[in-house]
mmCIF file of C-alpha atoms in Angstrom:
data_model
loop_
_atom_site.group_PDB
_atom_site.id
_atom_site.type_symbol
_atom_site.label_atom_id
_atom_site.label_comp_id
_atom_site.label_asym_id
_atom_site.label_seq_id
_atom_site.Cartn_x
_atom_site.Cartn_y
_atom_site.Cartn_z
ATOM 1 C CA MET A 1 0.000 0.000 0.000
ATOM 2 C CA THR A 2 1.261 3.487 -0.837
ATOM 3 C CA LYS A 3 -1.665 5.665 0.212
ATOM 4 C CA ASN A 4 0.237 7.192 3.160
ATOM 5 C CA VAL A 5 3.421 7.775 1.168
ATOM 6 C CA THR A 6 4.083 11.257 -0.188
ATOM 7 C CA LYS A 7 5.217 11.277 -3.803
ATOM 8 C CA TYR A 8 7.028 14.314 -5.097
ATOM 9 C CA ASP A 9 7.024 15.768 -8.578
ATOM 10 C CA ILE A 10 10.277 15.586 -10.502
ATOM 11 C CA LYS A 11 10.582 19.391 -10.227
ATOM 12 C CA ASP A 12 10.683 18.964 -6.448
ATOM 13 C CA PHE A 13 13.870 16.983 -6.830
ATOM 14 C CA GLU A 14 15.787 20.232 -7.380
ATOM 15 C CA GLY A 15 15.075 21.308 -3.794
ATOM 16 C CA LEU A 16 16.040 17.858 -2.564
ATOM 17 C CA ARG A 17 19.277 18.006 -4.548
ATOM 18 C CA LYS A 18 20.246 21.294 -2.910
ATOM 19 C CA ALA A 19 19.426 20.117 0.605
ATOM 20 C CA GLY A 20 21.162 16.807 0.025
ATOM 21 C CA ARG A 21 24.246 18.486 -1.389
ATOM 22 C CA LEU A 22 24.549 20.780 1.629
ATOM 23 C CA ALA A 23 24.230 17.773 3.938
ATOM 24 C CA ALA A 24 26.969 15.967 2.015
ATOM 25 C CA GLU A 25 29.173 19.075 1.962
ATOM 26 C CA THR A 26 28.779 19.312 5.735
ATOM 27 C CA LEU A 27 30.159 15.799 6.197
ATOM 28 C CA ASP A 28 32.968 16.545 3.731
ATOM 29 C CA TYR A 29 33.793 19.695 5.705
ATOM 30 C CA ILE A 30 34.049 17.973 9.087
ATOM 31 C CA THR A 31 36.418 15.248 7.897
ATOM 32 C CA PRO A 32 39.790 16.862 8.785
ATOM 33 C CA PHE A 33 38.528 17.738 12.273
ATOM 34 C CA VAL A 34 37.833 14.094 13.175
ATOM 35 C CA LYS A 35 41.026 13.212 14.990
ATOM 36 C CA VAL A 36 42.434 12.037 18.305
ATOM 37 C CA GLY A 37 41.822 14.441 21.186
ATOM 38 C CA VAL A 38 38.834 16.270 19.708
ATOM 39 C CA SER A 39 35.525 16.191 21.586
ATOM 40 C CA THR A 40 32.270 15.227 19.910
ATOM 41 C CA GLY A 41 30.842 18.458 21.320
ATOM 42 C CA ALA A 42 33.435 20.485 19.414
ATOM 43 C CA LEU A 43 32.596 18.598 16.225
ATOM 44 C CA ASP A 44 28.917 19.368 16.728
ATOM 45 C CA ASP A 45 29.674 23.094 17.051
ATOM 46 C CA LEU A 46 31.572 23.024 13.763
ATOM 47 C CA LEU A 47 28.793 21.105 12.016
ATOM 48 C CA GLU A 48 26.127 23.542 13.177
ATOM 49 C CA ALA A 49 28.177 26.578 12.156
ATOM 50 C CA PHE A 50 28.805 25.176 8.675
ATOM 51 C CA MET A 51 25.140 24.373 8.079
ATOM 52 C CA ARG A 52 23.994 27.804 9.203
ATOM 53 C CA GLN A 53 26.719 29.678 7.312
ATOM 54 C CA ASN A 54 25.514 27.979 4.141
ATOM 55 C CA GLY A 55 21.845 28.823 4.625
ATOM 56 C CA GLY A 56 20.765 25.612 6.311
ATOM 57 C CA ILE A 57 19.071 24.796 9.589
ATOM 58 C CA PRO A 58 20.061 21.730 11.655
ATOM 59 C CA ALA A 59 16.853 19.679 11.693
ATOM 60 C CA THR A 60 17.688 17.860 14.906
ATOM 61 C CA ILE A 61 17.799 20.937 17.162
ATOM 62 C CA GLY A 62 14.468 21.017 18.980
ATOM 63 C CA TYR A 63 13.301 17.730 17.478
ATOM 64 C CA HIS A 64 11.454 16.000 20.348
ATOM 65 C CA GLY A 65 13.624 18.026 22.712
ATOM 66 C CA TYR A 66 16.987 17.085 21.171
ATOM 67 C CA GLU A 67 19.486 19.924 21.627
ATOM 68 C CA LYS A 68 22.358 19.180 19.251
ATOM 69 C CA ALA A 69 22.974 19.723 15.530
ATOM 70 C CA SER A 70 24.134 16.152 14.948
ATOM 71 C CA CYS A 71 24.206 12.657 16.332
ATOM 72 C CA ILE A 72 27.735 11.340 16.845
ATOM 73 C CA SER A 73 27.935 7.648 17.702
ATOM 74 C CA PRO A 74 31.303 6.038 18.525
ATOM 75 C CA ASN A 75 32.181 2.352 18.637
ATOM 76 C CA HIS A 76 29.344 0.396 20.330
ATOM 77 C CA VAL A 77 26.880 3.316 20.080
ATOM 78 C CA VAL A 78 24.440 2.272 17.366
ATOM 79 C CA CYS A 79 22.755 5.643 16.834
ATOM 80 C CA HIS A 80 21.611 8.917 18.425
ATOM 81 C CA GLY A 81 24.829 9.516 20.330
ATOM 82 C CA ILE A 82 24.600 12.965 21.937
ATOM 83 C CA PRO A 83 27.670 15.151 21.280
ATOM 84 C CA SER A 84 29.487 16.252 24.430
ATOM 85 C CA TYR A 85 32.626 18.185 25.318
ATOM 86 C CA ASN A 86 33.399 15.337 27.721
ATOM 87 C CA LYS A 87 33.491 12.701 24.970
ATOM 88 C CA ILE A 88 37.039 12.805 23.619
ATOM 89 C CA LEU A 89 37.973 10.827 20.507
ATOM 90 C CA GLN A 90 40.614 8.142 21.070
ATOM 91 C CA ASP A 91 42.988 6.413 18.683
ATOM 92 C CA GLY A 92 41.254 3.430 17.104
ATOM 93 C CA ASP A 93 37.710 4.747 17.540
ATOM 94 C CA ILE A 94 35.201 4.453 14.744
ATOM 95 C CA ILE A 95 32.399 7.012 14.759
ATOM 96 C CA ASN A 96 29.230 7.692 12.839
ATOM 97 C CA ILE A 97 28.270 11.313 12.208
ATOM 98 C CA ASP A 98 24.604 11.722 11.277
ATOM 99 C CA ILE A 99 23.243 15.104 10.224
ATOM 100 C CA THR A 100 20.031 16.408 8.710
ATOM 101 C CA VAL A 101 19.836 19.867 7.202
ATOM 102 C CA ILE A 102 16.761 21.884 6.264
ATOM 103 C CA LEU A 103 17.298 24.129 3.239
ATOM 104 C CA ASP A 104 14.393 26.135 1.841
ATOM 105 C CA GLY A 105 11.972 23.723 3.503
ATOM 106 C CA TRP A 106 13.599 20.574 2.108
ATOM 107 C CA TYR A 107 15.366 17.961 4.248
ATOM 108 C CA GLY A 108 18.691 16.323 3.460
ATOM 109 C CA ASP A 109 19.653 13.424 5.746
ATOM 110 C CA THR A 110 22.928 11.526 5.608
ATOM 111 C CA SER A 111 25.549 9.830 7.757
ATOM 112 C CA ARG A 112 29.035 8.437 7.351
ATOM 113 C CA MET A 113 31.574 6.498 9.333
ATOM 114 C CA TYR A 114 34.954 7.985 10.246
ATOM 115 C CA TYR A 115 38.179 6.495 11.580
ATOM 116 C CA VAL A 116 39.989 8.144 14.479
ATOM 117 C CA GLY A 117 43.645 7.310 14.103
ATOM 118 C CA LYS A 118 44.186 3.681 13.109
ATOM 119 C CA PRO A 119 41.197 1.337 13.401
ATOM 120 C CA SER A 120 41.452 -2.341 14.208
ATOM 121 C CA ILE A 121 41.200 -4.867 11.400
ATOM 122 C CA LYS A 122 37.764 -5.990 12.586
ATOM 123 C CA ALA A 123 36.519 -2.402 12.869
ATOM 124 C CA LYS A 124 37.718 -1.618 9.355
ATOM 125 C CA ARG A 125 36.030 -4.750 8.017
ATOM 126 C CA LEU A 126 32.764 -3.797 9.732
ATOM 127 C CA VAL A 127 32.801 -0.277 8.291
ATOM 128 C CA GLU A 128 33.585 -1.415 4.767
ATOM 129 C CA THR A 129 30.932 -4.133 4.927
ATOM 130 C CA THR A 130 28.320 -1.686 6.225
ATOM 131 C CA TYR A 131 29.003 0.595 3.269
ATOM 132 C CA GLU A 132 28.444 -2.344 0.910
ATOM 133 C CA VAL A 133 25.288 -3.313 2.815
ATOM 134 C CA MET A 134 23.890 0.169 2.204
ATOM 135 C CA TRP A 135 24.626 -0.146 -1.495
ATOM 136 C CA ALA A 136 23.050 -3.599 -1.641
ATOM 137 C CA GLY A 137 19.862 -1.926 -0.436
ATOM 138 C CA ILE A 138 20.165 1.078 -2.735
ATOM 139 C CA ARG A 139 20.544 -1.137 -5.790
ATOM 140 C CA GLN A 140 17.062 -2.518 -5.031
ATOM 141 C CA CYS A 141 15.536 0.987 -5.140
ATOM 142 C CA LEU A 142 13.865 0.554 -8.508
ATOM 143 C CA PRO A 143 10.270 1.309 -9.492
ATOM 144 C CA GLY A 144 8.230 -1.870 -9.125
ATOM 145 C CA ASN A 145 10.421 -3.336 -6.411
ATOM 146 C CA THR A 146 9.339 -3.277 -2.771
ATOM 147 C CA THR A 147 10.695 -2.143 0.574
ATOM 148 C CA GLY A 148 11.046 -5.826 1.439
ATOM 149 C CA ASP A 149 13.480 -6.215 -1.457
ATOM 150 C CA ILE A 150 15.659 -3.462 0.002
ATOM 151 C CA GLY A 151 15.709 -4.907 3.511
ATOM 152 C CA HIS A 152 16.284 -8.465 2.326
ATOM 153 C CA ALA A 153 19.314 -7.465 0.265
ATOM 154 C CA MET A 154 20.861 -5.632 3.213
ATOM 155 C CA GLN A 155 20.213 -8.381 5.729
ATOM 156 C CA GLU A 156 21.534 -11.110 3.446
ATOM 157 C CA LEU A 157 24.817 -9.332 2.753
ATOM 158 C CA ALA A 158 25.408 -8.556 6.419
ATOM 159 C CA ALA A 159 24.680 -12.159 7.383
ATOM 160 C CA SER A 160 27.064 -13.446 4.708
ATOM 161 C CA GLU A 161 29.842 -11.631 6.579
ATOM 162 C CA ASN A 162 28.629 -12.979 9.949
ATOM 163 C CA PHE A 163 27.344 -9.568 11.018
ATOM 164 C CA SER A 164 23.826 -8.663 12.130
ATOM 165 C CA VAL A 165 21.531 -5.810 11.103
ATOM 166 C CA VAL A 166 19.747 -3.719 13.722
ATOM 167 C CA LEU A 167 16.005 -4.414 13.844
ATOM 168 C CA ASP A 168 14.880 -1.565 16.093
ATOM 169 C CA PHE A 169 15.697 1.369 13.772
ATOM 170 C CA CYS A 170 15.236 1.931 10.062
ATOM 171 C CA GLY A 171 15.232 4.299 7.129
ATOM 172 C CA HIS A 172 12.235 6.525 6.512
ATOM 173 C CA GLY A 173 10.380 8.734 4.116
ATOM 174 C CA ILE A 174 11.643 12.298 3.912
ATOM 175 C CA GLY A 175 11.209 15.431 1.815
ATOM 176 C CA ARG A 176 9.200 18.335 3.203
ATOM 177 C CA VAL A 177 9.029 16.429 6.502
ATOM 178 C CA PHE A 178 11.801 14.878 8.584
ATOM 179 C CA HIS A 179 10.224 11.445 9.037
ATOM 180 C CA GLY A 180 7.370 9.851 7.123
ATOM 181 C CA ALA A 181 6.318 6.734 5.256
ATOM 182 C CA PRO A 182 7.609 4.372 4.045
ATOM 183 C CA ASN A 183 9.799 2.710 6.646
ATOM 184 C CA ILE A 184 12.893 1.150 5.098
ATOM 185 C CA LEU A 185 13.726 -1.762 7.380
ATOM 186 C CA ASN A 186 17.208 -3.269 7.507
ATOM 187 C CA TYR A 187 15.653 -6.691 6.944
ATOM 188 C CA GLY A 188 12.768 -8.029 4.899
ATOM 189 C CA THR A 189 11.175 -10.584 2.634
ATOM 190 C CA PRO A 190 11.413 -10.122 -1.127
ATOM 191 C CA HIS A 191 8.286 -8.851 -2.926
ATOM 192 C CA THR A 192 6.637 -7.708 0.308
ATOM 193 C CA GLY A 193 6.063 -4.322 1.870
ATOM 194 C CA THR A 194 5.445 -1.044 0.065
ATOM 195 C CA LYS A 195 5.793 -1.003 -3.715
ATOM 196 C CA LEU A 196 8.297 1.581 -4.922
ATOM 197 C CA GLU A 197 6.916 4.221 -7.293
ATOM 198 C CA PRO A 198 8.454 7.269 -8.981
ATOM 199 C CA GLY A 199 8.420 10.309 -6.731
ATOM 200 C CA MET A 200 8.979 8.453 -3.468
ATOM 201 C CA VAL A 201 11.816 9.891 -1.378
ATOM 202 C CA PHE A 202 13.384 8.095 1.583
ATOM 203 C CA THR A 203 16.599 7.194 3.368
ATOM 204 C CA VAL A 204 18.506 3.931 3.243
ATOM 205 C CA GLU A 205 20.531 3.706 6.456
ATOM 206 C CA PRO A 206 21.545 0.234 7.612
ATOM 207 C CA MET A 207 23.065 -0.206 11.053
ATOM 208 C CA VAL A 208 25.284 -3.269 11.245
ATOM 209 C CA ASN A 209 26.726 -4.892 14.376
ATOM 210 C CA ILE A 210 29.669 -7.230 14.818
ATOM 211 C CA GLY A 211 27.689 -9.048 17.517
ATOM 212 C CA THR A 212 23.957 -9.598 17.901
ATOM 213 C CA TYR A 213 21.207 -7.303 16.647
ATOM 214 C CA ARG A 214 19.995 -6.463 20.153
ATOM 215 C CA THR A 215 20.173 -2.837 21.279
ATOM 216 C CA LEU A 216 19.639 -0.861 24.469
ATOM 217 C CA THR A 217 18.616 2.800 24.798
ATOM 218 C CA LEU A 218 20.264 4.581 27.710
ATOM 219 C CA SER A 219 18.574 6.685 30.368
ATOM 220 C CA ASP A 220 19.094 9.913 28.390
ATOM 221 C CA GLY A 221 16.358 8.642 26.083
ATOM 222 C CA TRP A 222 18.495 8.965 22.953
ATOM 223 C CA THR A 223 21.807 7.111 23.034
ATOM 224 C CA THR A 224 21.336 3.571 21.764
ATOM 225 C CA ILE A 225 24.097 0.986 22.178
ATOM 226 C CA THR A 226 24.627 -2.636 21.257
ATOM 227 C CA LYS A 227 23.435 -4.764 24.162
ATOM 228 C CA ASP A 228 26.578 -6.891 23.982
ATOM 229 C CA ARG A 229 28.807 -3.788 23.603
ATOM 230 C CA SER A 230 30.044 -4.964 20.215
ATOM 231 C CA LEU A 231 31.031 -2.465 17.531
ATOM 232 C CA SER A 232 28.326 -0.981 15.303
ATOM 233 C CA ALA A 233 28.492 0.990 12.047
ATOM 234 C CA GLN A 234 26.086 2.874 9.806
ATOM 235 C CA PHE A 235 25.943 4.692 6.473
ATOM 236 C CA GLU A 236 22.987 6.686 5.164
ATOM 237 C CA HIS A 237 21.855 8.330 1.943
ATOM 238 C CA THR A 238 18.681 10.162 0.947
ATOM 239 C CA LEU A 239 17.359 9.176 -2.471
ATOM 240 C CA GLY A 240 14.358 9.528 -4.745
ATOM 241 C CA ILE A 241 12.739 6.954 -7.009
ATOM 242 C CA THR A 242 12.698 7.953 -10.686
ATOM 243 C CA GLU A 243 10.945 6.456 -13.709
ATOM 244 C CA THR A 244 13.959 4.260 -14.421
ATOM 245 C CA GLY A 245 15.751 3.863 -11.090
ATOM 246 C CA TYR A 246 16.879 6.167 -8.317
ATOM 247 C CA GLU A 247 18.699 9.439 -7.732
ATOM 248 C CA ILE A 248 20.877 9.871 -4.642
ATOM 249 C CA PHE A 249 20.773 13.406 -3.264
ATOM 250 C CA THR A 250 23.510 13.116 -0.616
ATOM 251 C CA LEU A 251 26.566 11.925 -2.535
ATOM 252 C CA SER A 252 29.843 13.545 -1.519
ATOM 253 C CA PRO A 253 30.840 16.386 -3.874
ATOM 254 C CA LYS A 254 34.415 15.231 -3.237
ATOM 255 C CA HIS A 255 33.431 11.705 -4.338
ATOM 256 C CA TRP A 256 34.323 10.344 -0.906
ATOM 257 C CA THR A 257 32.752 6.958 -0.190
ATOM 258 C CA TYR A 258 34.014 5.238 2.954
ATOM 259 C CA PRO A 259 37.018 6.055 5.183
ATOM 260 C CA PRO A 260 39.776 6.950 5.065
ATOM 261 C CA TYR A 261 38.547 9.928 3.038
ATOM 262 C CA LYS A 262 41.234 11.311 0.707
#
């Protein structure tokens, strides 16, 4: 069923391109600042300043009471890590930086993984696999396919590497609103779920764990960690379904894919 899914006209894609580009430029900009000894709070300040200086608004500030311009999730934090001046990056950390910008009423939502210093072999393998898991899902974003096709492709690839996908969080519709239908689960059954049609806009954002899929949300109401404290990674793009395939709005203008970004 697609009755609750907003479909945008192709002319609307221009606004989505601009918002998505600014989101991607923001993550490009922050890259050289991600290093040992820097606090996640300092990174958040830089991210907010860049978005605002370029005409954007951080969508997360004020969203259900959230106070920061980004979510920064290191190591075993799955998602929604709250930036803090007390959280100092250490050599070997892997972190996800997730930002959403509003530009002229359009939302651009994206996240990437970053290495702090030299990551472990297993951390590097997790990050690279998670990037490929995202692309396995994106390649299923074709008109006539279903959301179940996307989730199935992501889950199967993660499982083939003996990793697990997070079940509690998922991608979502986006455009003129931050979150809407359809949900893009990290797992699924082929040919089930919502049928993809031109004009649909949503995020694909798999979260992949080295250990089990189980998560735990901390008492702050936001920070979600792996229950077994194993490493977790995530990548995210915003895309729109076209007549013949998909268009990704949040690709790096520098053509950066996964770390190390050079």
